[in-house]
């Protein structure tokens, strides 16, 4: 199989998220918008807004457009307008051909805080061990920006900056550990808040044996899950012993491994003996991380090597899953 290269970096300049694809469940929308689920259901029942789709099991599924609608309504309610009047105002604007939500999708309005400003606020909150403030900053960030933008332009730069400050001796290691654990817990909560899978096929994602760095991979998993993919995340340092026995019931289409160190990467050379235990079609092995930029597995290990920006990686993984 041809070996490709795309990088697991987190510096994408232009992230695109389909605005009308239903991917958010009601729990996720409640947290991102700052409205209780009972309020969301009441607005839908009384005013017909928004109109979420329904998953196979009847769950409400909201799109980015639905999120913007709810955020627009909430801003007007917070400013003192009743919800009924806010809905009427929206209808009046639309009747005049001025849909504020469509305009938002084309020309971004002036926002109270830029990505850089929110990233700096998030950094300061973590340095001061202010969990309440850090949580509120992320909640506000998700109300203004897409999931991808918050992950790439707010959380990632903060973790990089904290690591660099620690290496320069400007911060104690305890701060870096605290920030990493806070972000890990938040990302895991986003996984639990993602909608049930809406797209066919299973992706198994894990860190190679001995690999402990998982933030980058976990962000990709969140991005994929919030796009509706069924991703089973196995975490850091996944041993290969009896792996096929555990994965056979899942029948995964992709096995996604990451490694930052060569000694972790080389342990994946055992994959051929694991793959032969799977019935046809065998899962496709996808590898990424710094270790694979300089070290690739022997030719007998069929693999696709990924690197590049998050959007490139996610797009390529989606291509591999759909066969396009």
XYZ file of N, CA and C in Angstrom, residues 5-106:
306
model
N 1.973 10.888 3.487
C 2.383 11.739 4.586
C 1.433 12.921 4.690
N 0.901 13.044 5.853
C 0.166 14.266 6.232
C 0.557 14.445 7.736
N 0.776 15.537 8.505
C 1.348 15.694 9.882
C 0.293 15.862 10.967
N 0.585 15.459 12.142
C -0.385 15.603 13.220
C -0.203 16.939 13.927
N 0.150 18.002 13.229
C 0.290 19.330 13.814
C -1.066 19.925 14.088
N -1.100 21.011 14.848
C -2.367 21.631 15.201
C -2.332 23.110 14.839
N -1.953 23.449 13.595
C -1.781 24.850 13.226
C -2.522 25.168 11.939
N -3.742 24.700 11.810
C -4.504 24.899 10.583
C -4.928 26.347 10.447
N -4.678 27.038 9.324
C -5.069 28.415 9.154
C -6.522 28.589 8.792
N -7.175 27.581 8.294
C -8.554 27.747 7.842
C -9.321 26.457 8.069
N -10.148 26.455 9.102
C -10.918 25.270 9.444
C -12.345 25.444 8.946
N -12.860 24.438 8.275
C -14.201 24.527 7.721
C -15.066 23.461 8.375
N -16.244 23.885 8.881
C -17.156 22.952 9.518
C -18.511 23.111 8.842
N -19.088 22.055 8.235
C -20.380 22.183 7.549
C -21.438 22.730 8.507
N -22.062 23.863 8.151
C -22.938 24.574 9.083
C -24.274 23.884 9.321
N -24.692 23.031 8.399
C -26.022 22.438 8.529
C -25.976 20.941 8.798
N -24.827 20.393 9.101
C -24.723 18.969 9.418
C -25.106 18.761 10.879
N -26.113 17.946 11.187
C -26.527 17.727 12.585
C -25.548 16.827 13.323
N -24.787 17.406 14.256
C -23.776 16.616 14.968
C -23.833 16.780 16.486
N -24.480 17.842 17.003
C -24.468 18.109 18.442
C -25.716 17.533 19.112
N -25.542 16.797 20.209
C -26.718 16.375 20.960
C -27.132 17.487 21.918
N -28.256 17.302 22.590
C -28.806 18.389 23.403
C -27.916 18.711 24.600
N -27.209 17.710 25.114
C -26.302 17.947 26.239
C -25.156 18.860 25.814
N -24.618 18.623 24.623
C -23.523 19.452 24.120
C -23.999 20.872 23.848
N -25.165 21.015 23.220
C -25.696 22.347 22.919
C -25.966 23.121 24.205
N -26.496 22.437 25.201
C -26.772 23.088 26.487
C -25.510 23.699 27.073
N -24.403 22.955 26.997
C -23.150 23.460 27.549
C -22.557 24.566 26.686
N -22.607 24.418 25.371
C -21.993 25.398 24.475
C -22.746 26.719 24.461
N -24.062 26.671 24.586
C -24.866 27.883 24.504
C -25.123 28.480 25.893
N -25.146 27.640 26.920
C -25.435 28.146 28.258
C -26.921 28.168 28.566
N -27.674 27.232 27.983
C -29.105 27.114 28.243
C -29.408 25.697 28.708
N -30.326 25.564 29.646
C -30.683 24.245 30.150
C -31.427 23.450 29.070
N -31.271 22.130 29.053
C -32.015 21.316 28.081
C -33.523 21.555 28.124
N -34.071 21.777 29.337
C -35.514 22.013 29.440
C -35.900 23.309 28.724
N -34.993 24.295 28.750
C -35.249 25.551 28.036
C -35.194 25.339 26.530
N -34.212 24.562 26.070
C -34.099 24.280 24.640
C -35.354 23.575 24.133
N -35.841 22.606 24.902
C -37.042 21.879 24.481
C -38.268 22.789 24.503
N -38.332 23.696 25.503
C -39.471 24.622 25.597
C -39.492 25.593 24.425
N -38.335 26.140 24.049
C -38.277 27.051 22.906
C -38.690 26.337 21.621
N -38.246 25.102 21.478
C -38.598 24.333 20.281
C -40.103 24.080 20.246
N -40.686 23.754 21.400
C -42.111 23.433 21.472
C -42.986 24.671 21.252
N -42.591 25.794 21.876
C -43.440 26.985 21.837
C -43.246 27.823 20.579
N -41.988 27.889 20.106
C -41.683 28.819 19.020
C -41.177 28.124 17.751
N -40.993 26.814 17.804
C -40.525 26.101 16.630
C -39.079 26.380 16.271
N -38.323 26.888 17.229
C -36.915 27.219 17.010
C -36.055 26.680 18.141
N -34.916 26.063 17.777
C -34.574 25.634 16.414
C -35.361 24.379 16.046
N -35.058 23.825 14.868
C -35.708 22.590 14.441
C -34.643 21.503 14.295
N -34.225 20.895 15.395
C -33.158 19.880 15.319
C -33.613 18.646 14.560
N -32.652 17.974 13.970
C -32.929 16.691 13.335
C -33.055 15.628 14.428
N -33.443 14.452 14.020
C -33.570 13.337 14.962
C -32.676 12.191 14.509
N -31.891 11.635 15.448
C -31.059 10.485 15.141
C -31.895 9.223 15.038
N -31.242 8.122 14.746
C -31.943 6.850 14.572
C -32.738 6.446 15.806
N -32.257 6.854 16.982
C -32.935 6.493 18.227
C -33.807 7.622 18.759
N -34.063 8.638 17.923
C -34.951 9.725 18.314
C -34.276 10.874 19.028
N -32.931 10.835 19.182
C -32.230 11.912 19.867
C -32.231 13.173 19.011
N -32.336 14.327 19.671
C -32.194 15.596 18.964
C -30.742 15.790 18.549
N -30.537 16.232 17.306
C -29.205 16.512 16.789
C -29.206 17.912 16.173
N -28.305 18.761 16.671
C -28.255 20.167 16.263
C -27.051 20.418 15.356
N -27.174 21.394 14.477
C -26.089 21.782 13.572
C -25.419 23.053 14.068
N -24.333 23.466 13.382
C -23.680 24.742 13.698
C -24.659 25.893 13.487
N -25.511 25.787 12.468
C -26.508 26.832 12.227
C -27.481 26.920 13.403
N -27.899 25.763 13.926
C -28.778 25.766 15.099
C -28.091 26.431 16.288
N -26.791 26.155 16.452
C -26.048 26.791 17.539
C -26.058 28.309 17.394
N -25.814 28.806 16.171
C -25.811 30.255 15.952
C -27.178 30.856 16.235
N -28.226 30.128 15.849
C -29.582 30.592 16.122
C -29.818 30.738 17.617
N -29.456 29.706 18.374
C -29.656 29.757 19.826
C -28.801 30.846 20.471
N -27.569 31.010 20.005
C -26.703 32.057 20.541
C -27.269 33.437 20.250
N -27.822 33.617 19.049
C -28.429 34.898 18.680
C -29.631 35.202 19.580
N -30.489 34.216 19.773
C -31.648 34.404 20.638
C -31.224 34.692 22.072
N -30.229 33.957 22.568
C -29.807 34.147 23.951
C -29.208 35.533 24.168
N -28.447 36.039 23.178
C -27.872 37.383 23.325
C -28.972 38.423 23.498
N -30.061 38.292 22.734
C -31.149 39.252 22.842
C -31.925 39.093 24.149
N -32.081 37.845 24.593
C -32.747 37.620 25.886
C -31.888 38.179 27.021
N -30.576 37.948 26.960
C -29.678 38.479 27.990
C -29.678 39.997 28.001
N -29.962 40.622 26.855
C -29.996 42.083 26.767
C -31.312 42.660 27.260
N -32.257 41.787 27.656
C -33.510 42.269 28.224
C -34.738 42.011 27.385
N -34.594 41.435 26.207
C -35.734 41.151 25.331
C -36.359 39.824 25.739
N -37.681 39.732 25.696
C -38.320 38.453 25.989
C -38.037 37.486 24.856
N -38.097 36.195 25.135
C -37.816 35.206 24.105
C -38.862 35.302 22.997
N -40.125 35.564 23.375
C -41.154 35.704 22.358
C -40.873 36.862 21.416
N -40.446 37.996 21.974
C -40.145 39.159 21.148
C -38.894 38.912 20.311
N -37.914 38.190 20.867
C -36.694 37.888 20.117
C -37.018 37.033 18.895
N -37.943 36.066 19.052
C -38.350 35.228 17.927
C -39.081 36.068 16.886
N -39.968 36.968 17.336
C -40.681 37.849 16.410
C -39.699 38.728 15.632
N -38.704 39.259 16.345
C -37.702 40.115 15.700
C -36.935 39.345 14.629
N -36.601 38.097 14.925
C -35.900 37.264 13.950
C -36.765 37.069 12.708
N -38.061 36.789 12.904
C -38.961 36.601 11.772
C -39.093 37.884 10.951
N -39.124 39.039 11.663
C -39.222 40.326 10.964
C -37.993 40.561 10.092
N -36.811 40.263 10.626
C -35.584 40.440 9.860
C -35.570 39.531 8.637
N -35.985 38.296 8.832
C -36.013 37.352 7.723
C -37.010 37.783 6.646
N -38.153 38.345 7.091
C -39.162 38.808 6.134
C -38.622 39.948 5.273
N -37.698 40.719 5.831
C -37.079 41.818 5.084
C -35.858 41.350 4.298
N -35.625 40.024 4.291
C -34.474 39.494 3.564
C -33.164 39.693 4.288
N -33.226 39.867 5.608
C -32.014 40.105 6.398
C -31.901 39.038 7.485
N -31.565 37.842 7.084
C -31.384 36.765 8.060
C -30.046 36.982 8.765
N -30.052 37.367 10.044
C -28.781 37.648 10.733
C -27.888 36.427 10.846
N -28.472 35.241 10.819
C -27.667 34.034 10.942
C -26.925 33.753 9.657
N -27.578 33.959 8.517
C -26.890 33.792 7.238
C -25.794 34.822 7.083
N -26.057 36.059 7.529
C -25.046 37.107 7.463
C -23.856 36.761 8.338
N -24.119 36.135 9.485
C -23.022 35.724 10.362
C -22.140 34.697 9.685
N -22.754 33.828 8.873
C -21.974 32.771 8.233
C -21.057 33.317 7.153
N -21.418 34.515 6.589
C -20.621 35.085 5.510
C -19.661 36.136 6.024
